[in-house]
Short mmCIF file of C-alpha atoms in Angstrom, two decimals:
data_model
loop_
_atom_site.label_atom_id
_atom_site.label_comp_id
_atom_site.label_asym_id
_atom_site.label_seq_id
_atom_site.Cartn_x
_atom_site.Cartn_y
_atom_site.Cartn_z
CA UNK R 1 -2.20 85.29 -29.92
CA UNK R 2 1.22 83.47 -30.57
CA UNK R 3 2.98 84.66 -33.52
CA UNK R 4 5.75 83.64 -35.31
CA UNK R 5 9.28 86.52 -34.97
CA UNK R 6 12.23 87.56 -36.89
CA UNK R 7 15.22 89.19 -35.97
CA UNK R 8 17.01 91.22 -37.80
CA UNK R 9 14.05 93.06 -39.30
CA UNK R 10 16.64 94.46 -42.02
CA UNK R 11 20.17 93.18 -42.40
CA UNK R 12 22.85 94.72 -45.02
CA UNK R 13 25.72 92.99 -45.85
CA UNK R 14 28.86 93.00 -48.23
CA UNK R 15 29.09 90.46 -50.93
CA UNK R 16 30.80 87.33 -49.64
CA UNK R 17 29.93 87.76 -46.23
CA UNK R 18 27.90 85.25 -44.27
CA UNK R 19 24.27 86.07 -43.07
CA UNK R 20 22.61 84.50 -39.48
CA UNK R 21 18.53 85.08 -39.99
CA UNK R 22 16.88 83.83 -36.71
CA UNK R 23 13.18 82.63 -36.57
CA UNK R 24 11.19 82.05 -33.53
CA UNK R 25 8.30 79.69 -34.53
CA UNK R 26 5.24 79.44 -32.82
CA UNK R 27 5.71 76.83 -29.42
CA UNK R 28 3.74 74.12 -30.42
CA UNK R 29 4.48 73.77 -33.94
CA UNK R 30 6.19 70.83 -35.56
CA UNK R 31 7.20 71.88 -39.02
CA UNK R 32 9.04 74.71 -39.97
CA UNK R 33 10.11 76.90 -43.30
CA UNK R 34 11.90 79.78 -44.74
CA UNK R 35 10.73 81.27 -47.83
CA UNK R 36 12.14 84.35 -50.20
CA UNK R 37 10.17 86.89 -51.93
CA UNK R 38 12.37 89.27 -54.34
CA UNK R 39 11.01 92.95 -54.76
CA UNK R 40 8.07 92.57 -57.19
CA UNK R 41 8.25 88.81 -57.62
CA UNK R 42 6.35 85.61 -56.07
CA UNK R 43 7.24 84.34 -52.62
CA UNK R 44 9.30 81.16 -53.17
CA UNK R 45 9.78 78.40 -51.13
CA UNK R 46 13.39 77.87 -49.81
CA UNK R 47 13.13 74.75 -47.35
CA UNK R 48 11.22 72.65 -44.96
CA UNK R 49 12.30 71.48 -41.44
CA UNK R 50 10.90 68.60 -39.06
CA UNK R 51 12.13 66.26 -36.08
CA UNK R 52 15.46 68.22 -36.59
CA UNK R 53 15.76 67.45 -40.09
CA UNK R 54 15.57 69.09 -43.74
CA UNK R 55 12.20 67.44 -44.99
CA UNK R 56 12.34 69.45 -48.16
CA UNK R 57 14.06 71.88 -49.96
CA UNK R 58 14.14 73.74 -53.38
CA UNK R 59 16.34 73.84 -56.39
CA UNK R 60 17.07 77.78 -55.04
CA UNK R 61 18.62 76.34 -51.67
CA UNK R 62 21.75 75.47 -52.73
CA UNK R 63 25.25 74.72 -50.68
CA UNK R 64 25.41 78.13 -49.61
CA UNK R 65 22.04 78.04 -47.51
CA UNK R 66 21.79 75.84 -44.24
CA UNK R 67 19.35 75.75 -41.86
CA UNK R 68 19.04 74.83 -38.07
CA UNK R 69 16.98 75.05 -35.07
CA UNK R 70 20.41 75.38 -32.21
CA UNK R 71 17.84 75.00 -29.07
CA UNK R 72 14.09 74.06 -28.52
CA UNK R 73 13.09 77.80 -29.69
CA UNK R 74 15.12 79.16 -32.38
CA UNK R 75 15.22 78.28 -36.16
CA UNK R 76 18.22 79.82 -38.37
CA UNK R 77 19.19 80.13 -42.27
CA UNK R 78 22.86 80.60 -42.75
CA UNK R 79 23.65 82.28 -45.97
CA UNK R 80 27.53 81.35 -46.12
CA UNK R 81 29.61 83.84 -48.94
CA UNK R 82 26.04 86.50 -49.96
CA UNK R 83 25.56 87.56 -53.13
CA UNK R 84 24.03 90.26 -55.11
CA UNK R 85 20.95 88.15 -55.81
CA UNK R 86 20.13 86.98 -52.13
CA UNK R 87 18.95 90.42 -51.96
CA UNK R 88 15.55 89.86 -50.84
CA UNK R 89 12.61 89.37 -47.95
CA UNK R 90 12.96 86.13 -46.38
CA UNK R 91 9.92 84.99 -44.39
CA UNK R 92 10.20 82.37 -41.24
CA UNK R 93 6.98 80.02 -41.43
CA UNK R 94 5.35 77.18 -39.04
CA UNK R 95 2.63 75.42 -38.71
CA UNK R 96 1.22 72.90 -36.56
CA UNK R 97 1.09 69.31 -37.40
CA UNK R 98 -1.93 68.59 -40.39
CA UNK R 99 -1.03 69.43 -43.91
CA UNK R 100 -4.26 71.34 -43.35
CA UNK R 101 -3.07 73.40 -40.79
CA UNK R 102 -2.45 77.32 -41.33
CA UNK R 103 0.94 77.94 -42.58
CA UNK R 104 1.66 81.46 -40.43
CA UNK R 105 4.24 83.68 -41.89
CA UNK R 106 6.76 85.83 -39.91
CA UNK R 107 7.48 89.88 -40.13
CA UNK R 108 10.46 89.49 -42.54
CA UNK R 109 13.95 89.68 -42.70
CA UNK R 110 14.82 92.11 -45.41
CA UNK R 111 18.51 91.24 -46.85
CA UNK R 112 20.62 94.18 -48.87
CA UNK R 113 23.72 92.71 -50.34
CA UNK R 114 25.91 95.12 -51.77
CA UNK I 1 7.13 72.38 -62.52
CA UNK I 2 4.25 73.44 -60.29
CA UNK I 3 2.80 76.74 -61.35
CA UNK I 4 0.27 79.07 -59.80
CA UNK I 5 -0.68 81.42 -62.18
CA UNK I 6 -2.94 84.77 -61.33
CA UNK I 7 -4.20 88.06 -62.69
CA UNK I 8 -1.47 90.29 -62.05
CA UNK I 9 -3.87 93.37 -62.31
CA UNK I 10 -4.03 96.12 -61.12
CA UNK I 11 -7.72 95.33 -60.03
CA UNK I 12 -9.55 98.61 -59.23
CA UNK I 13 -13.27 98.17 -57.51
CA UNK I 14 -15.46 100.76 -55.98
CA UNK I 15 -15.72 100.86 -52.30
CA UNK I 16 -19.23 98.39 -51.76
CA UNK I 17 -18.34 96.65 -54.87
CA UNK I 18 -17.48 92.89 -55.03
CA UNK I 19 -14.05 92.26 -56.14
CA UNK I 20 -13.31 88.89 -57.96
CA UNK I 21 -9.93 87.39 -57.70
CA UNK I 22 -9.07 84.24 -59.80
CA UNK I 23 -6.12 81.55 -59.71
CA UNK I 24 -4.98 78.66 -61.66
CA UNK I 25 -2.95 75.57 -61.01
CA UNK I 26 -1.19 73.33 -62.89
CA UNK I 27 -0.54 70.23 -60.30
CA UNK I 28 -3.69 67.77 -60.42
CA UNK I 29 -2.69 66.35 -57.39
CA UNK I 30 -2.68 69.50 -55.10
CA UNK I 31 -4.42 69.22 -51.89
CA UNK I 32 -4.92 72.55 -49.78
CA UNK I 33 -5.41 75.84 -51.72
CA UNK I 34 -5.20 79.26 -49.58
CA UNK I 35 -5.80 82.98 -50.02
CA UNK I 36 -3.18 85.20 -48.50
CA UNK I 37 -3.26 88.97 -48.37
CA UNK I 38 -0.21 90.72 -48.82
CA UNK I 39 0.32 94.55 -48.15
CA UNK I 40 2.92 96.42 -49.07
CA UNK I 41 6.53 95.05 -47.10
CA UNK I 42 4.90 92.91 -45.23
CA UNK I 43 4.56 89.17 -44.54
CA UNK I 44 1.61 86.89 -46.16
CA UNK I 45 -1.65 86.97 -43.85
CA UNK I 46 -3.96 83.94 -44.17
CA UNK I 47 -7.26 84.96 -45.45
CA UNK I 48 -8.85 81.97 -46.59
CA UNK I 49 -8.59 78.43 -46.65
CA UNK I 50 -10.09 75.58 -48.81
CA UNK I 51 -9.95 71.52 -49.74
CA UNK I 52 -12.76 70.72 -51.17
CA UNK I 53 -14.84 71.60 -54.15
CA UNK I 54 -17.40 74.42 -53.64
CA UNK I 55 -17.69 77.67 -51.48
CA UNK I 56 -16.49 78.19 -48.61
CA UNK I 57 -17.92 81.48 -47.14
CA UNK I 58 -16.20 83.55 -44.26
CA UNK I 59 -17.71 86.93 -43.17
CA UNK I 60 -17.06 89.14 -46.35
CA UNK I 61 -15.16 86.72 -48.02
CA UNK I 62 -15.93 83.49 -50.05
CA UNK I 63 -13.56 81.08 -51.63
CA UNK I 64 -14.93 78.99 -54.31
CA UNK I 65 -12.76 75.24 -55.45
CA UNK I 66 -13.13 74.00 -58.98
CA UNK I 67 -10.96 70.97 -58.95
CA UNK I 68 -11.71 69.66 -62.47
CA UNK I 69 -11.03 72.94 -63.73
CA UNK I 70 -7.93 72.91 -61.55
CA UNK I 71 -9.49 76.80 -60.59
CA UNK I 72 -9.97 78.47 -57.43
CA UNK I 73 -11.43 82.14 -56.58
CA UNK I 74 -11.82 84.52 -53.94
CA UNK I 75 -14.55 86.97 -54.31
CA UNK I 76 -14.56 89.76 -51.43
CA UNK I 77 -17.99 91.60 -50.68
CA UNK I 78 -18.28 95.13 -49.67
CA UNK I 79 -15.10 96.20 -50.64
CA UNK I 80 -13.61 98.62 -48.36
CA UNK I 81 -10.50 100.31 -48.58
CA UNK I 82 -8.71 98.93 -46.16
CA UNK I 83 -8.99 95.66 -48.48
CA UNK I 84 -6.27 97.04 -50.67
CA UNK I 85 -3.82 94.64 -50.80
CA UNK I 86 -1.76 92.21 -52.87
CA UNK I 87 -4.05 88.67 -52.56
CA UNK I 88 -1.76 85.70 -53.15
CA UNK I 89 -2.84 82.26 -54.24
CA UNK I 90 -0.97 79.17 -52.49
CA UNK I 91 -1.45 75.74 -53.47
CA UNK I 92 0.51 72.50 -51.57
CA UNK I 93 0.49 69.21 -53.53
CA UNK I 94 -0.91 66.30 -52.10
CA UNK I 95 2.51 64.75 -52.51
CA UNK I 96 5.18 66.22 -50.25
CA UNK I 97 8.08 64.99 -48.91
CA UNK I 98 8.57 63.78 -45.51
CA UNK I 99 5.00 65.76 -44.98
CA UNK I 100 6.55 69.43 -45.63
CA UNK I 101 3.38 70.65 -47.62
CA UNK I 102 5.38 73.74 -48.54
CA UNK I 103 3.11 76.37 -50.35
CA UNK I 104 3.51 77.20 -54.11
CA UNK I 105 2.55 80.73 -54.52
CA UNK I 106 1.34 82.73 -57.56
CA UNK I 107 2.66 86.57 -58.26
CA UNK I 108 -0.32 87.44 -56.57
CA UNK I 109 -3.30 90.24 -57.78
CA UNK I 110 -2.98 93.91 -56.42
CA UNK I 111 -6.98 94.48 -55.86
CA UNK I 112 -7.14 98.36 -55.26
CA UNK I 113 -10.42 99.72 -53.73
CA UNK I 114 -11.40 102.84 -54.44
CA UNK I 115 -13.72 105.04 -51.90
#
């Protein structure tokens, strides 16, 4: 069954750096999105990505955070100068092409800032 | 502001027993509600799906959609222990931008099945 990957599955990182997550959505899906989940809180969304463009995003994705899919596979969030609060999961989603269609989640990235 | 709001629990249920899990939204316009389970460091896993008022019934599990009452539920039969899990509620609003349909999550209820 095709599944959605993330690489790193764990990153740590000094404060100010700049952070690479990498996403491999599912072939045939259109729309893609990265979401955060601090420890013990909600998964939030971060941003939504179609035909090569941002087709949403949240108040939380803010000049620091880009995103971009480089080639026909691969879909990135840039975190440019980390902080102590990016310190969280952040899940790669896709899904197909309906708003009905199954959002399916990635693994995980976990991000440590210190 | 869109909220999802759930039981935070913890939600403790004899294994065999039926375990009832219960959202609410505050966005009259959402579209597509969802039940994800959630275990401990790991990524969301669709359980459920559901759009219209009603039940919806899938093996062990049913989801039940209470528009009016902006109110939707996930009741799992037989509760085994290998059910024990955070379940997350996830809402998208009917209007999205550009068709992005993102999911609004709640905190989510830890349902913990005891044998």
């Amino acid at each position: 069954e095709p599944e959605v990957t993330q690489t790193p599955s764990h990153q740590v990182t000094q404060m100010g750096q700049e952070v690479i997550l990498r996403c491999v959505p599912i072939s045939n899906h259109l729309y893609f999105y990265w979401y955060r989940q601090i420890l013990g809180q909600k998964v939030e969304f971060l941003v939504s990505f179609y035909n090569n463009e941002i087709s949403e995003k949240s108040e939380i994705f803010d000049d620091q955070f880009s995103v971009e899919r480089p080639d026909g596979s691969n879909f990135t969030l840039k975190i440019r100068s980390t902080k102590l609060e990016d310190s969280a999961m952040y899940f790669c989603a896709s899904r197909r092409t309906q708003s009905t269609d199954t959002q399916y989640f990635g693994p995980g990235t976990r991000l440590t800032v210190l | 502001q869109k909220e999802v709001e759930q039981n935070s629990g913890p939600l403790s249920v004899p294994e065999g027993a039926i375990a009832s899990l219960n959202c609410t939204y505050s966005d009259r316009v959402s579209q597509s509600f969802f039940w994800y389970r959630q275990y401990s460091g790991k990524s969301p896993e669709l359980i459920m799906s559901i759009y219209s008022n009603g039940d919806k019934e899938d093996g062990r599990f049913t989801a039940q959609l209470n528009k009016a009452s902006q109110y939707v539920s996930l009741l799992i039969r037989d509760s085994q222990p290998s059910d024990s899990a955070t379940y997350l509620c996830a809402v998208t609003s009917a209007y999205s931008g550009a068709g992005s349909y993102q999911l609004t999550f709640g905190k989510g209820t830890k349902l913990s099945v005891i044998p």
